[in-house]
CSV table of C-alpha atoms in Angstrom, one decimal:
chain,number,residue,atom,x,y,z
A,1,UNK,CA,19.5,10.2,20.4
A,2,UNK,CA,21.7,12.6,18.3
A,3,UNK,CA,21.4,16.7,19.3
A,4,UNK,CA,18.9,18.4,17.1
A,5,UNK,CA,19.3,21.4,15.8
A,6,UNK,CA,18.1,25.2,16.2
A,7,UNK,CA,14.1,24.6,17.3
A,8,UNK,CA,13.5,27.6,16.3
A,9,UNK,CA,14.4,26.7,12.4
A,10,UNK,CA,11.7,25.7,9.5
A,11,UNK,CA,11.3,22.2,9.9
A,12,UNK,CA,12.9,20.0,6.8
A,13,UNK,CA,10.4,17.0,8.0
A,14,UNK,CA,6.8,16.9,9.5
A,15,UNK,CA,5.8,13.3,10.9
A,16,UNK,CA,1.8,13.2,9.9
A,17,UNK,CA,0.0,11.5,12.2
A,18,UNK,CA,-3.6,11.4,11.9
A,19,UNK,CA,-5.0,10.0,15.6
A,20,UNK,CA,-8.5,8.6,16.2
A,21,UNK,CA,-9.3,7.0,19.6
A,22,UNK,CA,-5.2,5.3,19.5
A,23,UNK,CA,-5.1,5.5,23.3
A,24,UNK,CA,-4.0,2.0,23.8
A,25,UNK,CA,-0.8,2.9,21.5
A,26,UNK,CA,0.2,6.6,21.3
A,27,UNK,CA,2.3,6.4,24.2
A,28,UNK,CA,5.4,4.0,22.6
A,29,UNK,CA,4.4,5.4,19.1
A,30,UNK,CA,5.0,9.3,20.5
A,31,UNK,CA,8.2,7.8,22.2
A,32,UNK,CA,9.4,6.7,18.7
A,33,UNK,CA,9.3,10.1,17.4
A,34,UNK,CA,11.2,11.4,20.2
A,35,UNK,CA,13.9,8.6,20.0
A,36,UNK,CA,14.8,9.7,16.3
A,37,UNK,CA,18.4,10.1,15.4
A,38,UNK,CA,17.7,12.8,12.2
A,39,UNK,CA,19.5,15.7,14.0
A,40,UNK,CA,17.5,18.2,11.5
A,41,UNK,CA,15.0,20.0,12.2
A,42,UNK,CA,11.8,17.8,12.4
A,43,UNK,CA,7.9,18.7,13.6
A,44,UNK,CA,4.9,16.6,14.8
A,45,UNK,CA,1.8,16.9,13.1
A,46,UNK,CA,-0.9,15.6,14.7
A,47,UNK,CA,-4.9,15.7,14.0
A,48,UNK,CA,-7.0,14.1,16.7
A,49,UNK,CA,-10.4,12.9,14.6
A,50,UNK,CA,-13.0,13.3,17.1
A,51,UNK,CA,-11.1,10.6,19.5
A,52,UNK,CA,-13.5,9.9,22.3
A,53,UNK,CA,-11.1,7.8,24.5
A,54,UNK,CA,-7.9,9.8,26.7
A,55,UNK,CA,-6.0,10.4,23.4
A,56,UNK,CA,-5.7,14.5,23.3
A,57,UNK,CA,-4.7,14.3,27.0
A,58,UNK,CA,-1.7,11.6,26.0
A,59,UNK,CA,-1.1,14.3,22.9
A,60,UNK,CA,-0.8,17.4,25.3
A,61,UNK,CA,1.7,15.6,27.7
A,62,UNK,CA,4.2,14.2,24.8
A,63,UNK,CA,3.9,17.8,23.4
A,64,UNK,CA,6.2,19.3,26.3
A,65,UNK,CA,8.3,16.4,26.6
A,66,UNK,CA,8.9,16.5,22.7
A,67,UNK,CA,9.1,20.7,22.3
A,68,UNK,CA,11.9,20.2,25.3
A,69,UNK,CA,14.1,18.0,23.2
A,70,UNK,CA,13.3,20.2,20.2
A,71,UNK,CA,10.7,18.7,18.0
A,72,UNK,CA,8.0,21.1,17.8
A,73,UNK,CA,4.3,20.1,17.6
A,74,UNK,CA,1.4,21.2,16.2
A,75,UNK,CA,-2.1,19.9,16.9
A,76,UNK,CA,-5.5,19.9,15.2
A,77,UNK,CA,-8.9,18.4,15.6
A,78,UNK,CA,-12.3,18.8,15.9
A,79,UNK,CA,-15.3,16.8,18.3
A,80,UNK,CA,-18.0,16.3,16.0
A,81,UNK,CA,-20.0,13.3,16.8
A,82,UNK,CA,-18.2,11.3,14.4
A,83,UNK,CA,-14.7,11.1,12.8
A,84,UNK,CA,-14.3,12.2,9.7
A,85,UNK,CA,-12.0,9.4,8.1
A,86,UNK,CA,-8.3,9.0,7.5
A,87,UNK,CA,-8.0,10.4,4.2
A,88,UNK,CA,-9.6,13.4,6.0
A,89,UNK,CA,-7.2,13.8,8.8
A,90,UNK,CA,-4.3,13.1,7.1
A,91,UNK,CA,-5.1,16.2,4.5
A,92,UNK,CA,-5.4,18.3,7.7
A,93,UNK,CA,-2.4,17.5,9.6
A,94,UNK,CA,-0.1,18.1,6.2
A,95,UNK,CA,-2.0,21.4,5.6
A,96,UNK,CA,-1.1,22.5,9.2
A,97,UNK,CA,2.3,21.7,8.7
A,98,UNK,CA,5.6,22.8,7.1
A,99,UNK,CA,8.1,20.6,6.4
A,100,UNK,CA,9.6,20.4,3.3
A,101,UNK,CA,9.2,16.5,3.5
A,102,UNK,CA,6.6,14.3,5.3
A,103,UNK,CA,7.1,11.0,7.2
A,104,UNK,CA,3.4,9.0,7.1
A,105,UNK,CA,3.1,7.7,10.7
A,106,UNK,CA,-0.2,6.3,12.3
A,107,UNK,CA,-0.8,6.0,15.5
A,108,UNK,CA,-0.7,2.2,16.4
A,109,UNK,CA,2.9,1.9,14.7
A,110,UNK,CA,6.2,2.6,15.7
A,111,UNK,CA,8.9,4.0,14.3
A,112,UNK,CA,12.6,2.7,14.6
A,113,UNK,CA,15.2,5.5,15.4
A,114,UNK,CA,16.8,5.5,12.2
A,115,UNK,CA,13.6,5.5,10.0
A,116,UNK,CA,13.8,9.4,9.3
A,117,UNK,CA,17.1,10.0,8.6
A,118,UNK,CA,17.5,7.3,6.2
A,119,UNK,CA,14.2,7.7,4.2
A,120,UNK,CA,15.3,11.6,4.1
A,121,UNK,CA,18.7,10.1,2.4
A,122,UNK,CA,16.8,8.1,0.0
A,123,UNK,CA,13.8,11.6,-0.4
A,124,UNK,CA,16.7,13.3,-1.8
A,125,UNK,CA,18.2,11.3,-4.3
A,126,UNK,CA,14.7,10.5,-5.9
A,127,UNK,CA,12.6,13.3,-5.6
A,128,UNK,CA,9.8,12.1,-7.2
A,129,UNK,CA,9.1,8.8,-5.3
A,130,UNK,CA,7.7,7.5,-2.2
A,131,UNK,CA,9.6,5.5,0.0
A,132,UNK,CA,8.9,2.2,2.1
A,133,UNK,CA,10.8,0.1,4.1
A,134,UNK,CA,11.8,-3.4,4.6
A,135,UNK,CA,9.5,-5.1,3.6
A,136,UNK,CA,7.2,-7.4,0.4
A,137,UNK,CA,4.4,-4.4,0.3
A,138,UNK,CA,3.8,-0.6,0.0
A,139,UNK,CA,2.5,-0.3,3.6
A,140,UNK,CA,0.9,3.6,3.8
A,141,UNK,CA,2.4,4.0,7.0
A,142,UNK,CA,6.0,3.6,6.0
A,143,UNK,CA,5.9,6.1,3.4
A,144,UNK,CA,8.0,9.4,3.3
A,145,UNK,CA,8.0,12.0,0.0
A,146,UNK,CA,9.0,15.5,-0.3
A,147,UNK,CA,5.9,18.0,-0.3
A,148,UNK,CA,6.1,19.4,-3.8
A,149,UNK,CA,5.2,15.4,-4.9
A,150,UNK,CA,2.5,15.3,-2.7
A,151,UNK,CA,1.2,18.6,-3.7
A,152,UNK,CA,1.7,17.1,-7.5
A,153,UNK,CA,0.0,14.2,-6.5
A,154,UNK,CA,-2.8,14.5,-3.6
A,155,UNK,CA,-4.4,15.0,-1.9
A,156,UNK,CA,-6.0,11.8,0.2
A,157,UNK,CA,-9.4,10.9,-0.8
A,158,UNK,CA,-11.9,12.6,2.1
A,159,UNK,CA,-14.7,9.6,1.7
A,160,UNK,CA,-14.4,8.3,5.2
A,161,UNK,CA,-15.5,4.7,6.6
A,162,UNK,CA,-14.9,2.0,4.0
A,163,UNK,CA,-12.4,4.0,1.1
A,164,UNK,CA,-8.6,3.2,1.0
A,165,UNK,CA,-7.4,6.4,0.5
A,166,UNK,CA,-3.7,5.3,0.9
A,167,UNK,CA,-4.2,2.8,-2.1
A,168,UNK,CA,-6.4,5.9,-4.6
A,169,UNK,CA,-3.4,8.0,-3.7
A,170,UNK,CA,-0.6,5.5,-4.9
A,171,UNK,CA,-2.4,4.9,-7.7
A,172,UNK,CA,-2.6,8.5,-8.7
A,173,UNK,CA,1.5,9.1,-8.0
A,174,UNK,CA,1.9,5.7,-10.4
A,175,UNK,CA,-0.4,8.0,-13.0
A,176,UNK,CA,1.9,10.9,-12.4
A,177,UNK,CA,5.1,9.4,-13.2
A,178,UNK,CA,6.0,8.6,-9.8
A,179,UNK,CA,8.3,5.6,-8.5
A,180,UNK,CA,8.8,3.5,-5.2
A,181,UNK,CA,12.0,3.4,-3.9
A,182,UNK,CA,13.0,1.2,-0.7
A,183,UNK,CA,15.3,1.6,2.1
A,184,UNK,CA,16.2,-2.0,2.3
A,185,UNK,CA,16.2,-2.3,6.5
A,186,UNK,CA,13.4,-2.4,9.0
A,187,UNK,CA,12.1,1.0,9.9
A,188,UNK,CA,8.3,1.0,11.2
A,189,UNK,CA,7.0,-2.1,13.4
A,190,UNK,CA,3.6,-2.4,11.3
A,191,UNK,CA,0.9,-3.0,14.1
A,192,UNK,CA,-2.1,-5.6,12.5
A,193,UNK,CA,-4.8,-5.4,15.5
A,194,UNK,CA,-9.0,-6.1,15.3
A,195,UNK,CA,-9.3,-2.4,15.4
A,196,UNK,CA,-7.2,-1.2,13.3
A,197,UNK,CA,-8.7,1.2,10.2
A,198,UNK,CA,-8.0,-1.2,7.4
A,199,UNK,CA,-10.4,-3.6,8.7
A,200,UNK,CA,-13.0,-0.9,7.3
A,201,UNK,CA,-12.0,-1.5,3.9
A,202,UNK,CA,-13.8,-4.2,2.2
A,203,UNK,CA,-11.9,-6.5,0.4
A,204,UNK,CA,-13.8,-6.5,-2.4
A,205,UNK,CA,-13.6,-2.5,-3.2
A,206,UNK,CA,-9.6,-3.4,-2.9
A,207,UNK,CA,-10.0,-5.7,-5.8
A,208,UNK,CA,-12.6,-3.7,-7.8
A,209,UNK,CA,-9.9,-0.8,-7.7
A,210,UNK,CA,-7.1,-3.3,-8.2
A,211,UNK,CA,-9.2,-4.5,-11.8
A,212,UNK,CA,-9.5,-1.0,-12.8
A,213,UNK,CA,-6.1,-0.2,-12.5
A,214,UNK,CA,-4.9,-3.3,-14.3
A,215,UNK,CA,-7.0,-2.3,-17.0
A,216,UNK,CA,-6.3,1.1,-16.6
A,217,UNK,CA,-2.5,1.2,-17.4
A,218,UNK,CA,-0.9,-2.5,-18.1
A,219,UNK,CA,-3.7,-4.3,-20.2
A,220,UNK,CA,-3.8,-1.7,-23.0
A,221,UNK,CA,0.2,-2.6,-23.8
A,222,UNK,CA,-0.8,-5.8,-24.2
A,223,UNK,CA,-1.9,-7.9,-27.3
A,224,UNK,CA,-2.8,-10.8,-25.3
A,225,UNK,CA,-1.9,-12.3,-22.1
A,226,UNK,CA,-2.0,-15.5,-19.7
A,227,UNK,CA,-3.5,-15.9,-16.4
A,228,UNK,CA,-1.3,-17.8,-13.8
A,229,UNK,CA,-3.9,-19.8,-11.9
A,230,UNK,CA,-6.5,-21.8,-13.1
A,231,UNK,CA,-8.0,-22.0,-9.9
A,232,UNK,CA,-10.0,-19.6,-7.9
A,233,UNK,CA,-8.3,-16.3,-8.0
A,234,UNK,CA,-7.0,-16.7,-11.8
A,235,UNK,CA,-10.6,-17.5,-12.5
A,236,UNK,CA,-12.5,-14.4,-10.2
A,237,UNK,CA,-9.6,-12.2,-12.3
A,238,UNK,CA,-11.1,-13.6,-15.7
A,239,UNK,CA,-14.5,-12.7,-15.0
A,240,UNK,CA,-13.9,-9.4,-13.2
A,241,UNK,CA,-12.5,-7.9,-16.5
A,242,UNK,CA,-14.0,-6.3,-18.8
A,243,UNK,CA,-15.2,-7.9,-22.3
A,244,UNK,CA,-12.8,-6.0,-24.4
A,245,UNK,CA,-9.6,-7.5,-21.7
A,246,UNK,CA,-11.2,-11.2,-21.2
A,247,UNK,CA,-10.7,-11.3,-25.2
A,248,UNK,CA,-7.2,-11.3,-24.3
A,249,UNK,CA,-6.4,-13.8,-22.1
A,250,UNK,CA,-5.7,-16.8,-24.2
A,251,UNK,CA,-4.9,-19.5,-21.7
A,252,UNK,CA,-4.8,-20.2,-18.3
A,253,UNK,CA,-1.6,-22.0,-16.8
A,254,UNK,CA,-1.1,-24.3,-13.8
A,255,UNK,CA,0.9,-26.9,-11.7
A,256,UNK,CA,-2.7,-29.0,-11.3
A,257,UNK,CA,-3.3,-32.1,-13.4
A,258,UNK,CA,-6.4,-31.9,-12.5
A,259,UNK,CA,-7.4,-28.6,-14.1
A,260,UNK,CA,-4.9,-29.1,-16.8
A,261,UNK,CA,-6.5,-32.5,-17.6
A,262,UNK,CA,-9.9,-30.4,-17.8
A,263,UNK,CA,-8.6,-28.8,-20.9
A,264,UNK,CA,-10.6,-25.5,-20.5
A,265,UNK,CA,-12.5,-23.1,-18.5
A,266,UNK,CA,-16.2,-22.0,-19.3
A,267,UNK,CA,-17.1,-18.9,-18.9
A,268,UNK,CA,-20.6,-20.1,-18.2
A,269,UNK,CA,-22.1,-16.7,-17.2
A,270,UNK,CA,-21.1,-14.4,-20.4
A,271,UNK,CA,-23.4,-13.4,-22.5
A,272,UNK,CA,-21.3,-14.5,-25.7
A,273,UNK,CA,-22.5,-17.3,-27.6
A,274,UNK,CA,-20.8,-20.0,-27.6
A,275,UNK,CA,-19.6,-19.4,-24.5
A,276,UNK,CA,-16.3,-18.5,-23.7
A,277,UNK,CA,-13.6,-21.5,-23.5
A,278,UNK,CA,-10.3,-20.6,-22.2
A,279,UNK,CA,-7.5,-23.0,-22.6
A,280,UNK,CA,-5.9,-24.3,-19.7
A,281,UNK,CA,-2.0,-25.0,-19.7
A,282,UNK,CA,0.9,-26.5,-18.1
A,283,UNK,CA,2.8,-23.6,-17.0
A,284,UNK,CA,5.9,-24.7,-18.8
A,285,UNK,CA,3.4,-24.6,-22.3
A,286,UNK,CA,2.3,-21.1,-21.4
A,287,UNK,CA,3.6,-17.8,-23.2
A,288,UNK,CA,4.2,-14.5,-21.2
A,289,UNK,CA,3.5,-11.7,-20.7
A,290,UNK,CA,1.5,-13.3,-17.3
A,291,UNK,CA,-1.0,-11.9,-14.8
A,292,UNK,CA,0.1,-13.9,-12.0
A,293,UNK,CA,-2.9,-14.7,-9.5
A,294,UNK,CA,-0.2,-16.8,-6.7
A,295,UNK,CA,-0.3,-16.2,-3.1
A,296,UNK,CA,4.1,-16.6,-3.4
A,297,UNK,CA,4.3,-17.0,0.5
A,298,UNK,CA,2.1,-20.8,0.1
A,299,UNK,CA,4.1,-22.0,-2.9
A,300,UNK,CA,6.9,-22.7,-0.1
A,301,UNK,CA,9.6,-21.1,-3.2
A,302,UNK,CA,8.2,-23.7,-6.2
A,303,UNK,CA,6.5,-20.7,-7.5
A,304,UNK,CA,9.5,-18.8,-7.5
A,305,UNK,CA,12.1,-21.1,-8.7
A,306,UNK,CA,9.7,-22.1,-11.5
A,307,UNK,CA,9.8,-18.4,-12.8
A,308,UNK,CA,14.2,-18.7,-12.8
A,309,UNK,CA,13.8,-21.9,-14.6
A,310,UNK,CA,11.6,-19.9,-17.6
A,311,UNK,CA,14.2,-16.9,-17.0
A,312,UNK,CA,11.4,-14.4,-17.2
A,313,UNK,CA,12.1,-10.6,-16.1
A,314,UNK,CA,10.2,-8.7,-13.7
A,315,UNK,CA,7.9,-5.9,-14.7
A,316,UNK,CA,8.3,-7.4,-18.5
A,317,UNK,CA,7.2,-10.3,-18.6
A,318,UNK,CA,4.7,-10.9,-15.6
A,319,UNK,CA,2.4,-9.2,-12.9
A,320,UNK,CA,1.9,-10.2,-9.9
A,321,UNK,CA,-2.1,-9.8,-8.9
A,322,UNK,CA,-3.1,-11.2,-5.8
């Protein structure tokens, strides 16, 4: 761990860490913090969400050990019956704090020493973008942005149990201009546990919001387009849309002789007569731009070296949507 600064001097980052019954892992993600190598000046942030388990006492104890290597802390809360969500405690523990830039950390993840003073690096050099790390996905917990963009962009959606607030809020930095930006190394171990706070998120509100965006701010450029995947996905896509957006999907395309053999897909439930027959293509007879409804990791890199071989161009010619 590098020597930090003047403890007495504004902090440049607060680590946000909303907290809500994390017992089991505050101890080795509190240690993280306090293993950091940023030598700046740097504060904790922490809101305990009516936790009901021993998670203030663990806060109180890493608060002297962390104030006597330097790293201030401040900590809110409240013990109503009930917690009050994530998007809720998030918004508290940035209010109460006072860094010019804030590192997203929950409380069942760890932090790799190096993970603030590299994302700080990247902050400055793109101001308006968040910043992930290693990694195929914007994971919430592994972003970092100055203030001013949050303040731009936020604040976190307060509706509690069952909202993902960390996806509403990306979306709205994408509406503002904003841009993602990646430190290419491993900086946050990512715990996935039974009781961990995505599982409150249904799957389907995920892909309702998911549709809207699509529709929102890539369809409209957009003539027409083809839907990767005749199967189940490409086909849950087709129907989710709107009736305006179905009217531009003018084929399906797949690897499946089977469903290419079909011919079509039926869109049996619209209320169009005739009914709705989409064509349904080899992939190699199929014309971009794509909406591409693949789960990449079970194609085993078919799916990938099929997009070289048609020489199409990220963020162009294709989405990826599933």
């Amino acid at each position: 761990m590098r020597p930090r600064g003047d403890p007495a001097a504004a902090p440049h980052v607060s680590i946000i860490l909303p907290v809500h019954n994390a017992e089991r892992w505050l101890h080795e993600c509190l240690r993280s913090v306090l293993q950091q190598d940023f030598a700046g000046p740097m504060e904790l942030s922490v809101f305990n969400d009516a936790s009901k388990d021993q998670s203030l006492r663990i806060l109180e104890e890493w608060k002297a050990k962390l104030e006597g290597s330097g790293i201030p802390v401040v900590i809110g809360g409240h013990e109503s019956p009930y917690p009050r969500g994530v998007g809720y405690s998030k918004n508290q523990a940035i209010a109460q704090s006072s860094g010019s830039y804030l590192c997203f950390l929950d409380s069942d993840d760890v932090m790799m020493p190096q993970r603030v003073r590299l994302q700080l690096d990247a902050a400055t050099r793109h101001p308006t973008s968040v910043f992930t790390s290693h990694g195929p996905t914007v994971v919430m917990p592994t972003w970092f942005c100055s203030r001013a963009w949050f303040s731009h962009v936020g604040p976190f959606d307060e509706g509690g149990q069952g909202v993902p607030e960390d996806l509403l809020l990306f979306y709205n930095h994408l509406r503002k201009g904003g841009g993602v930006v990646r430190v290419d190394q491993s900086l946050v171990l990512y715990r996935y546990h039974p009781d961990a706070a995505t599982h409150s998120v249904l799957e389907t509100t995920i892909w309702t919001h998911r549709v809207r965006f699509l529709e929102e701010r890539v369809l409209p450029r957009w003539a027409a387009f083809t839907i990767w995947n005749a199967g189940r996905q490409g086909r849950r896509l087709y129907r989710n849309l709107s009736a305006g957006a179905r009217r531009k999907v003018v084929a399906f395309c797949d690897v499946d002789e089977n469903k290419i053999r079909k011919g079509f897909y039926c869109y049996e439930d619209s209320e169009e007569a005739p009914k709705p027959r989409v064509p349904i293509l080899h992939f190699r007879a199929a014309r971009p731009p794509f909406v591409i409804c693949v789960k990449l990791d079970l194609t085993r890199g078919e799916f990938e070296a099929n997009l070289r071989s048609l020489h199409l161009q990220e963020g162009r010619d294709f989405l990826h949507f599933s």
